[in-house]
Amino acid sequence: MTSEGAAPQACASCGADLPDGVAACPACGAPTTDGTGALHLTSAVPTTVIESGPIQHVGLEPALDLPAGSLALVVVRGGDEGRRIVVEAPIIIGRASDAGLFLDDVTVSRHHVELLHGDDGSWTLHDLGSLNGTYVNRRRVDTAVLASGDEVQVGKYRFLVQLSGLAA
């Protein structure tokens, strides 16, 4: 037990002991979790939220349960299947420890893809020169404007896109 009475944390990916307050494991770079299982992700603006649970239905209609102007990625293949990642600010996805969303997969480039939020409320995906490419709806893309129901593939990970139905 620590001085606060809580058990020391261990990395869910590699089992290494985690110092208090770290966002990523110093041993393997995986994002850390809190006692609820929520991941702590890093980005220029720390506004990413993770929810656990069964894989949610993602339709073509925008979701009203998301914060205004946000985007959710529901993991349907790869590690953490069933998680819903809510993104409210631009974020880089990759295998680097400084990526806003860390994906532990050797087929993912260190800085693989970036999600950008447009002034008009749209979300755009930009491949950052990755070796294995980024796919939207099973087509390799360099840039794509995302819509609710799109499937995004980065390495072995597949995500379904949900857009917020609330105005930003």
Coordinates of N, CA and C in Angstrom, one line a residue:
M1 N 0.8 -1.2 0.0 CA 0.0 0.0 0.0 C 0.9 1.3 0.0
T2 N 0.4 2.3 -0.7 CA 1.1 3.6 -0.7 C 0.7 4.3 0.6
S3 N 1.3 5.5 0.8 CA 1.0 6.3 2.0 C -0.4 6.8 2.0
E4 N -1.1 6.9 0.8 CA -2.4 7.3 0.7 C -3.4 6.1 1.0
G5 N -2.9 4.9 1.1 CA -3.7 3.8 1.4 C -4.2 3.0 0.2
A6 N -3.7 3.5 -1.0 CA -4.1 2.8 -2.2 C -3.0 1.8 -2.7
A7 N -3.3 0.7 -3.3 CA -2.4 -0.2 -3.8 C -1.6 0.4 -4.9
P8 N -0.2 0.1 -5.0 CA 0.5 0.6 -6.1 C 0.0 0.1 -7.5
Q9 N 0.1 0.9 -8.5 CA -0.5 0.5 -9.8 C 0.6 -0.3 -10.6
A10 N 0.1 -1.2 -11.4 CA 1.0 -1.9 -12.3 C 0.5 -1.7 -13.8
C11 N 1.4 -1.7 -14.7 CA 1.0 -1.5 -16.1 C 0.2 -2.6 -16.6
A12 N -1.0 -2.3 -17.2 CA -1.8 -3.4 -17.7 C -1.2 -4.1 -18.9
S13 N -0.3 -3.5 -19.6 CA 0.4 -4.1 -20.8 C 1.6 -5.0 -20.4
C14 N 2.5 -4.5 -19.6 CA 3.7 -5.2 -19.3 C 3.9 -5.6 -17.8
G15 N 3.1 -5.1 -16.9 CA 3.1 -5.5 -15.5 C 4.1 -4.7 -14.7
A16 N 4.8 -3.7 -15.3 CA 5.8 -2.9 -14.5 C 5.1 -2.0 -13.5
D17 N 5.8 -1.7 -12.4 CA 5.3 -0.8 -11.4 C 5.2 0.6 -12.0
L18 N 4.1 1.3 -11.7 CA 3.9 2.6 -12.2 C 4.0 3.7 -11.1
P19 N 4.8 4.7 -11.3 CA 4.8 5.8 -10.3 C 3.5 6.5 -10.4
D20 N 3.1 7.2 -9.3 CA 1.8 7.9 -9.3 C 1.8 9.1 -10.3
G21 N 0.7 9.2 -11.0 CA 0.5 10.4 -11.9 C 1.1 10.3 -13.2
V22 N 1.6 9.1 -13.7 CA 2.2 9.1 -15.0 C 1.1 8.7 -16.0
A23 N 1.2 9.3 -17.2 CA 0.2 9.1 -18.3 C 0.6 7.9 -19.1
A24 N 1.9 7.5 -19.1 CA 2.3 6.3 -19.9 C 3.3 5.5 -19.1
C25 N 3.3 4.2 -19.3 CA 4.3 3.3 -18.6 C 5.7 3.6 -19.0
P26 N 6.6 3.9 -18.1 CA 8.0 4.2 -18.4 C 8.7 3.0 -19.1
A27 N 8.2 1.8 -18.9 CA 8.8 0.6 -19.4 C 8.4 0.3 -20.8
C28 N 7.1 0.4 -21.1 CA 6.7 0.0 -22.5 C 6.0 1.1 -23.2
G29 N 5.6 2.2 -22.6 CA 5.0 3.3 -23.3 C 3.5 3.2 -23.4
A30 N 2.9 2.2 -22.8 CA 1.4 2.0 -22.9 C 0.7 3.0 -22.0
P31 N -0.4 3.6 -22.4 CA -1.2 4.5 -21.6 C -1.6 3.8 -20.3
T32 N -1.6 4.6 -19.2 CA -2.0 4.0 -17.9 C -3.5 4.1 -17.7
T33 N -4.0 3.3 -16.7 CA -5.4 3.3 -16.4 C -5.6 3.7 -14.9
D34 N -6.7 4.2 -14.6 CA -7.0 4.5 -13.2 C -7.8 3.3 -12.6
G35 N -8.3 3.4 -11.4 CA -9.0 2.3 -10.8 C -10.3 1.9 -11.5
T36 N -10.9 2.7 -12.3 CA -12.1 2.4 -13.0 C -11.8 1.7 -14.4
G37 N -10.6 1.6 -14.8 CA -10.2 1.1 -16.1 C -10.2 2.1 -17.2
A38 N -10.4 3.4 -16.8 CA -10.3 4.4 -17.8 C -8.9 4.7 -18.2
L39 N -8.6 4.8 -19.5 CA -7.2 5.1 -19.9 C -6.9 6.6 -19.8
H40 N -5.7 6.9 -19.5 CA -5.2 8.3 -19.4 C -4.4 8.5 -20.7
L41 N -4.9 9.3 -21.6 CA -4.3 9.6 -22.9 C -3.7 11.0 -22.8
T42 N -2.7 11.2 -23.7 CA -2.0 12.5 -23.7 C -2.3 13.1 -25.0
S43 N -2.4 14.4 -25.0 CA -2.5 15.2 -26.2 C -2.2 16.7 -25.9
A44 N -2.1 17.5 -26.9 CA -1.8 18.9 -26.6 C -2.8 19.5 -25.7
V45 N -4.1 19.1 -25.8 CA -5.1 19.5 -24.9 C -5.7 18.2 -24.3
P46 N -5.5 18.0 -23.0 CA -5.9 16.7 -22.5 C -7.4 16.6 -22.3
T47 N -8.1 16.3 -23.4 CA -9.6 16.2 -23.4 C -10.1 14.9 -23.9
T48 N -9.3 13.9 -23.9 CA -9.7 12.6 -24.4 C -10.2 11.7 -23.3
V49 N -11.4 11.1 -23.5 CA -12.0 10.3 -22.5 C -12.2 8.9 -23.0
I50 N -12.0 7.9 -22.2 CA -12.2 6.5 -22.6 C -13.3 5.9 -21.7
E51 N -14.2 5.2 -22.4 CA -15.3 4.5 -21.7 C -15.1 3.0 -22.0
S52 N -15.3 2.1 -21.0 CA -15.3 0.7 -21.3 C -16.7 0.2 -21.5
G53 N -16.8 -1.0 -22.0 CA -18.1 -1.7 -22.1 C -18.2 -2.4 -23.4
P54 N -19.4 -3.0 -23.6 CA -19.6 -3.7 -24.9 C -19.5 -2.8 -26.1
I55 N -19.1 -3.4 -27.2 CA -19.0 -2.6 -28.4 C -20.4 -2.0 -28.7
Q56 N -20.4 -0.7 -28.9 CA -21.6 0.0 -29.1 C -22.0 0.1 -30.5
H57 N -23.3 0.1 -30.8 CA -23.8 0.3 -32.1 C -23.5 1.7 -32.6
V58 N -22.9 1.7 -33.8 CA -22.5 3.0 -34.4 C -23.3 3.1 -35.7
G59 N -24.2 4.0 -35.7 CA -25.0 4.2 -36.9 C -24.6 5.4 -37.7
L60 N -25.3 5.8 -38.7 CA -25.0 6.9 -39.5 C -25.4 8.2 -38.9
E61 N -26.3 8.2 -37.9 CA -26.8 9.4 -37.3 C -25.8 9.9 -36.3
P62 N -25.5 11.2 -36.1 CA -24.7 11.7 -35.1 C -25.2 11.3 -33.7
A63 N -24.3 11.1 -32.7 CA -24.6 10.7 -31.4 C -24.9 11.9 -30.5
L64 N -26.0 11.9 -29.8 CA -26.3 13.1 -28.9 C -25.7 12.9 -27.5
D65 N -25.1 11.8 -27.2 CA -24.5 11.6 -25.9 C -23.0 12.0 -25.8
L66 N -22.5 12.5 -27.0 CA -21.1 13.0 -27.0 C -21.0 14.5 -26.7
P67 N -19.9 15.0 -26.2 CA -19.8 16.4 -26.0 C -19.9 17.2 -27.4
A68 N -20.3 18.4 -27.4 CA -20.5 19.1 -28.6 C -19.2 19.2 -29.4
G69 N -19.3 18.9 -30.7 CA -18.1 19.0 -31.5 C -17.1 17.9 -31.4
S70 N -17.4 16.9 -30.6 CA -16.4 15.8 -30.4 C -16.6 14.7 -31.4
L71 N -15.7 13.7 -31.3 CA -15.7 12.5 -32.2 C -15.4 11.4 -31.2
A72 N -16.0 10.2 -31.5 CA -15.7 9.0 -30.7 C -15.3 7.9 -31.7
L73 N -14.2 7.2 -31.2 CA -13.7 6.0 -32.0 C -14.1 4.8 -31.1
V74 N -14.8 3.9 -31.6 CA -15.2 2.7 -30.9 C -14.3 1.6 -31.4
V75 N -13.5 1.0 -30.6 CA -12.5 -0.1 -31.0 C -13.3 -1.4 -31.2
V76 N -13.3 -1.8 -32.5 CA -13.9 -3.1 -32.8 C -13.0 -4.2 -33.2
R77 N -11.7 -3.9 -33.3 CA -10.7 -4.9 -33.6 C -9.3 -4.3 -33.1
G78 N -8.5 -5.2 -32.4 CA -7.3 -4.8 -31.9 C -7.4 -4.8 -30.3
G79 N -6.4 -4.3 -29.7 CA -6.4 -4.3 -28.2 C -7.6 -3.4 -27.7
D80 N -8.1 -3.7 -26.5 CA -9.1 -2.8 -25.9 C -10.4 -2.8 -26.7
E81 N -10.8 -3.9 -27.3 CA -12.1 -4.0 -28.1 C -13.2 -3.6 -27.2
G82 N -14.1 -2.8 -27.7 CA -15.3 -2.4 -27.0 C -15.1 -1.0 -26.3
R83 N -13.9 -0.5 -26.3 CA -13.7 0.8 -25.7 C -14.1 1.9 -26.6
R84 N -14.6 3.0 -26.1 CA -15.1 4.1 -26.8 C -14.1 5.3 -26.4
I85 N -13.4 5.8 -27.4 CA -12.5 6.9 -27.2 C -13.1 8.2 -27.7
V86 N -13.3 9.1 -26.8 CA -14.0 10.4 -27.1 C -12.8 11.4 -27.3
V87 N -12.8 12.0 -28.4 CA -11.8 13.0 -28.8 C -12.4 14.3 -29.0
E88 N -11.9 15.3 -28.2 CA -12.5 16.7 -28.3 C -11.5 17.7 -28.9
A89 N -10.3 17.3 -29.1 CA -9.3 18.2 -29.6 C -8.4 17.4 -30.6
P90 N -7.6 18.1 -31.5 CA -6.8 17.4 -32.4 C -5.9 16.4 -31.6
I91 N -5.6 15.3 -32.3 CA -4.8 14.2 -31.6 C -4.0 13.4 -32.7
I92 N -2.8 13.0 -32.3 CA -2.0 12.1 -33.1 C -2.1 10.7 -32.6
I93 N -2.3 9.7 -33.5 CA -2.4 8.3 -33.1 C -1.2 7.7 -33.7
G94 N -0.6 6.9 -32.8 CA 0.6 6.2 -33.2 C 1.2 5.3 -32.1
R95 N 2.5 4.8 -32.4 CA 3.2 3.9 -31.5 C 4.2 4.6 -30.6
A96 N 4.4 5.9 -30.8 CA 5.3 6.7 -30.0 C 4.7 6.9 -28.6
S97 N 5.5 7.0 -27.6 CA 5.0 7.2 -26.3 C 4.4 8.6 -26.1
D98 N 4.8 9.6 -27.0 CA 4.2 10.9 -26.9 C 2.9 11.1 -27.8
A99 N 2.5 10.0 -28.4 CA 1.2 10.0 -29.2 C 0.0 10.2 -28.3
G100 N -0.9 11.0 -28.8 CA -2.1 11.2 -28.0 C -2.9 10.0 -27.7
L101 N -2.9 9.1 -28.7 CA -3.5 7.8 -28.6 C -2.5 6.7 -29.0
F102 N -2.0 6.0 -28.0 CA -0.9 5.0 -28.2 C -1.5 3.7 -28.6
L103 N -1.0 3.2 -29.7 CA -1.5 1.8 -30.2 C -0.3 0.9 -30.2
D104 N -0.3 -0.1 -29.4 CA 0.8 -1.0 -29.2 C 0.7 -2.1 -30.3
D105 N 1.3 -1.8 -31.5 CA 1.3 -2.7 -32.6 C 2.4 -2.3 -33.5
V106 N 3.3 -3.2 -33.9 CA 4.5 -2.9 -34.7 C 4.1 -2.5 -36.1
T107 N 2.9 -2.7 -36.6 CA 2.5 -2.2 -37.9 C 2.0 -0.8 -37.9
V108 N 2.0 -0.2 -36.7 CA 1.6 1.2 -36.6 C 2.8 2.1 -36.5
S109 N 2.9 3.1 -37.3 CA 4.1 4.0 -37.3 C 4.1 4.8 -36.0
R110 N 5.2 5.3 -35.6 CA 5.3 6.1 -34.4 C 4.3 7.3 -34.3
H111 N 4.3 8.0 -35.4 CA 3.2 9.1 -35.6 C 2.5 8.7 -36.9
H112 N 1.4 8.0 -36.7 CA 0.8 7.3 -37.9 C -0.2 8.2 -38.5
V113 N -1.2 8.7 -37.8 CA -2.3 9.5 -38.3 C -2.7 10.6 -37.3
E114 N -3.2 11.7 -37.9 CA -3.7 12.8 -37.1 C -5.1 13.0 -37.3
L115 N -5.9 13.3 -36.3 CA -7.3 13.7 -36.4 C -7.4 15.2 -36.1
L116 N -7.9 16.0 -37.0 CA -8.0 17.4 -36.9 C -9.5 17.9 -36.9
H117 N -9.8 18.9 -36.1 CA -11.2 19.4 -36.0 C -11.2 20.7 -36.8
G118 N -12.1 20.7 -37.8 CA -12.3 21.9 -38.6 C -13.2 23.0 -37.9
D119 N -13.0 24.2 -38.4 CA -13.9 25.3 -37.9 C -15.3 25.1 -38.2
D120 N -15.6 24.3 -39.2 CA -17.0 24.0 -39.5 C -17.6 22.8 -38.7
G121 N -16.8 22.2 -37.8 CA -17.3 21.1 -37.0 C -16.9 19.8 -37.5
S122 N -16.3 19.7 -38.7 CA -15.9 18.5 -39.3 C -14.6 17.9 -38.7
W123 N -14.4 16.6 -38.8 CA -13.2 16.0 -38.4 C -12.5 15.4 -39.6
T124 N -11.2 15.7 -39.8 CA -10.4 15.2 -40.9 C -9.3 14.4 -40.4
L125 N -9.1 13.3 -41.1 CA -8.0 12.3 -40.8 C -6.9 12.6 -41.8
H126 N -5.6 12.7 -41.3 CA -4.5 12.9 -42.2 C -3.4 11.8 -41.8
D127 N -3.1 11.0 -42.8 CA -2.0 10.0 -42.6 C -0.7 10.8 -42.6
L128 N 0.1 10.5 -41.7 CA 1.4 11.2 -41.5 C 2.6 10.5 -42.1
G129 N 2.4 9.9 -43.3 CA 3.4 9.3 -44.0 C 3.7 7.9 -43.5
S130 N 2.7 7.2 -42.9 CA 2.9 5.9 -42.3 C 3.3 4.9 -43.4
L131 N 4.1 3.9 -42.9 CA 4.6 2.9 -43.8 C 3.4 2.0 -44.3
N132 N 2.5 1.6 -43.4 CA 1.5 0.6 -43.8 C 0.2 1.3 -44.1
G133 N 0.1 2.6 -44.1 CA -1.1 3.3 -44.5 C -2.2 3.3 -43.5
T134 N -3.2 4.2 -43.8 CA -4.4 4.4 -43.0 C -5.6 4.1 -44.0
Y135 N -6.6 3.4 -43.5 CA -7.7 3.0 -44.3 C -9.0 3.6 -43.7
V136 N -9.8 4.1 -44.6 CA -11.2 4.5 -44.2 C -12.1 3.8 -45.1
N137 N -13.0 3.0 -44.5 CA -14.0 2.1 -45.2 C -13.2 1.2 -46.2
R138 N -12.1 0.7 -45.7 CA -11.3 -0.3 -46.4 C -10.6 0.2 -47.6
R139 N -10.5 1.5 -47.8 CA -9.7 2.2 -48.8 C -8.6 3.0 -48.2
R140 N -7.4 2.8 -48.8 CA -6.2 3.5 -48.3 C -6.4 5.0 -48.6
V141 N -6.2 5.9 -47.6 CA -6.3 7.3 -47.8 C -5.1 8.1 -47.2
D142 N -4.9 9.2 -47.8 CA -3.9 10.2 -47.2 C -4.7 11.2 -46.3
T143 N -5.9 11.6 -46.8 CA -6.7 12.5 -46.1 C -8.2 12.1 -46.3
A144 N -9.0 12.2 -45.3 CA -10.4 11.9 -45.4 C -11.2 12.7 -44.4
V145 N -12.3 13.2 -44.8 CA -13.3 13.9 -43.9 C -14.1 12.7 -43.4
L146 N -14.2 12.6 -42.1 CA -14.9 11.5 -41.4 C -16.4 11.7 -41.2
A147 N -17.1 10.7 -41.3 CA -18.6 10.7 -41.1 C -19.0 9.6 -40.1
S148 N -20.1 9.8 -39.4 CA -20.6 8.8 -38.5 C -20.7 7.5 -39.3
G149 N -20.3 6.4 -38.7 CA -20.4 5.1 -39.3 C -19.2 4.7 -40.1
D150 N -18.2 5.6 -40.3 CA -17.0 5.2 -41.1 C -16.2 4.2 -40.2
E151 N -15.5 3.4 -40.9 CA -14.5 2.4 -40.3 C -13.1 2.9 -40.6
V152 N -12.3 3.1 -39.6 CA -10.9 3.6 -39.7 C -10.0 2.5 -39.3
Q153 N -9.0 2.1 -40.1 CA -8.1 1.1 -39.7 C -6.7 1.7 -39.7
V154 N -6.0 1.4 -38.5 CA -4.7 1.8 -38.3 C -3.9 0.6 -37.8
G155 N -3.1 0.0 -38.6 CA -2.4 -1.2 -38.2 C -3.5 -2.3 -38.1
K156 N -3.4 -3.1 -37.0 CA -4.4 -4.1 -36.7 C -5.6 -3.6 -36.0
Y157 N -5.6 -2.3 -35.7 CA -6.8 -1.7 -35.0 C -7.8 -1.2 -36.0
R158 N -9.1 -1.5 -35.7 CA -10.2 -1.0 -36.4 C -11.1 -0.2 -35.5
F159 N -11.5 1.0 -35.9 CA -12.4 1.8 -35.1 C -13.6 2.2 -36.0
L160 N -14.8 2.3 -35.3 CA -16.0 2.9 -35.9 C -16.1 4.3 -35.4
V161 N -16.4 5.2 -36.3 CA -16.5 6.6 -36.0 C -17.9 7.0 -35.6
Q162 N -18.0 7.8 -34.5 CA -19.2 8.5 -34.1 C -18.9 10.0 -34.1
L163 N -19.8 10.8 -34.6 CA -19.7 12.2 -34.5 C -20.7 12.7 -33.6
S164 N -20.4 13.8 -32.9 CA -21.4 14.4 -32.0 C -22.5 15.0 -32.8
G165 N -23.7 14.8 -32.2 CA -24.9 15.4 -32.8 C -25.2 16.8 -32.3
L166 N -24.3 17.3 -31.4 CA -24.5 18.6 -30.8 C -23.6 19.6 -31.4
A167 N -24.1 20.8 -31.6 CA -23.3 21.9 -32.2 C -22.2 22.3 -31.3
A168 N -21.1 22.6 -31.9 CA -19.9 23.0 -31.1 C -20.0 24.4 -30.6

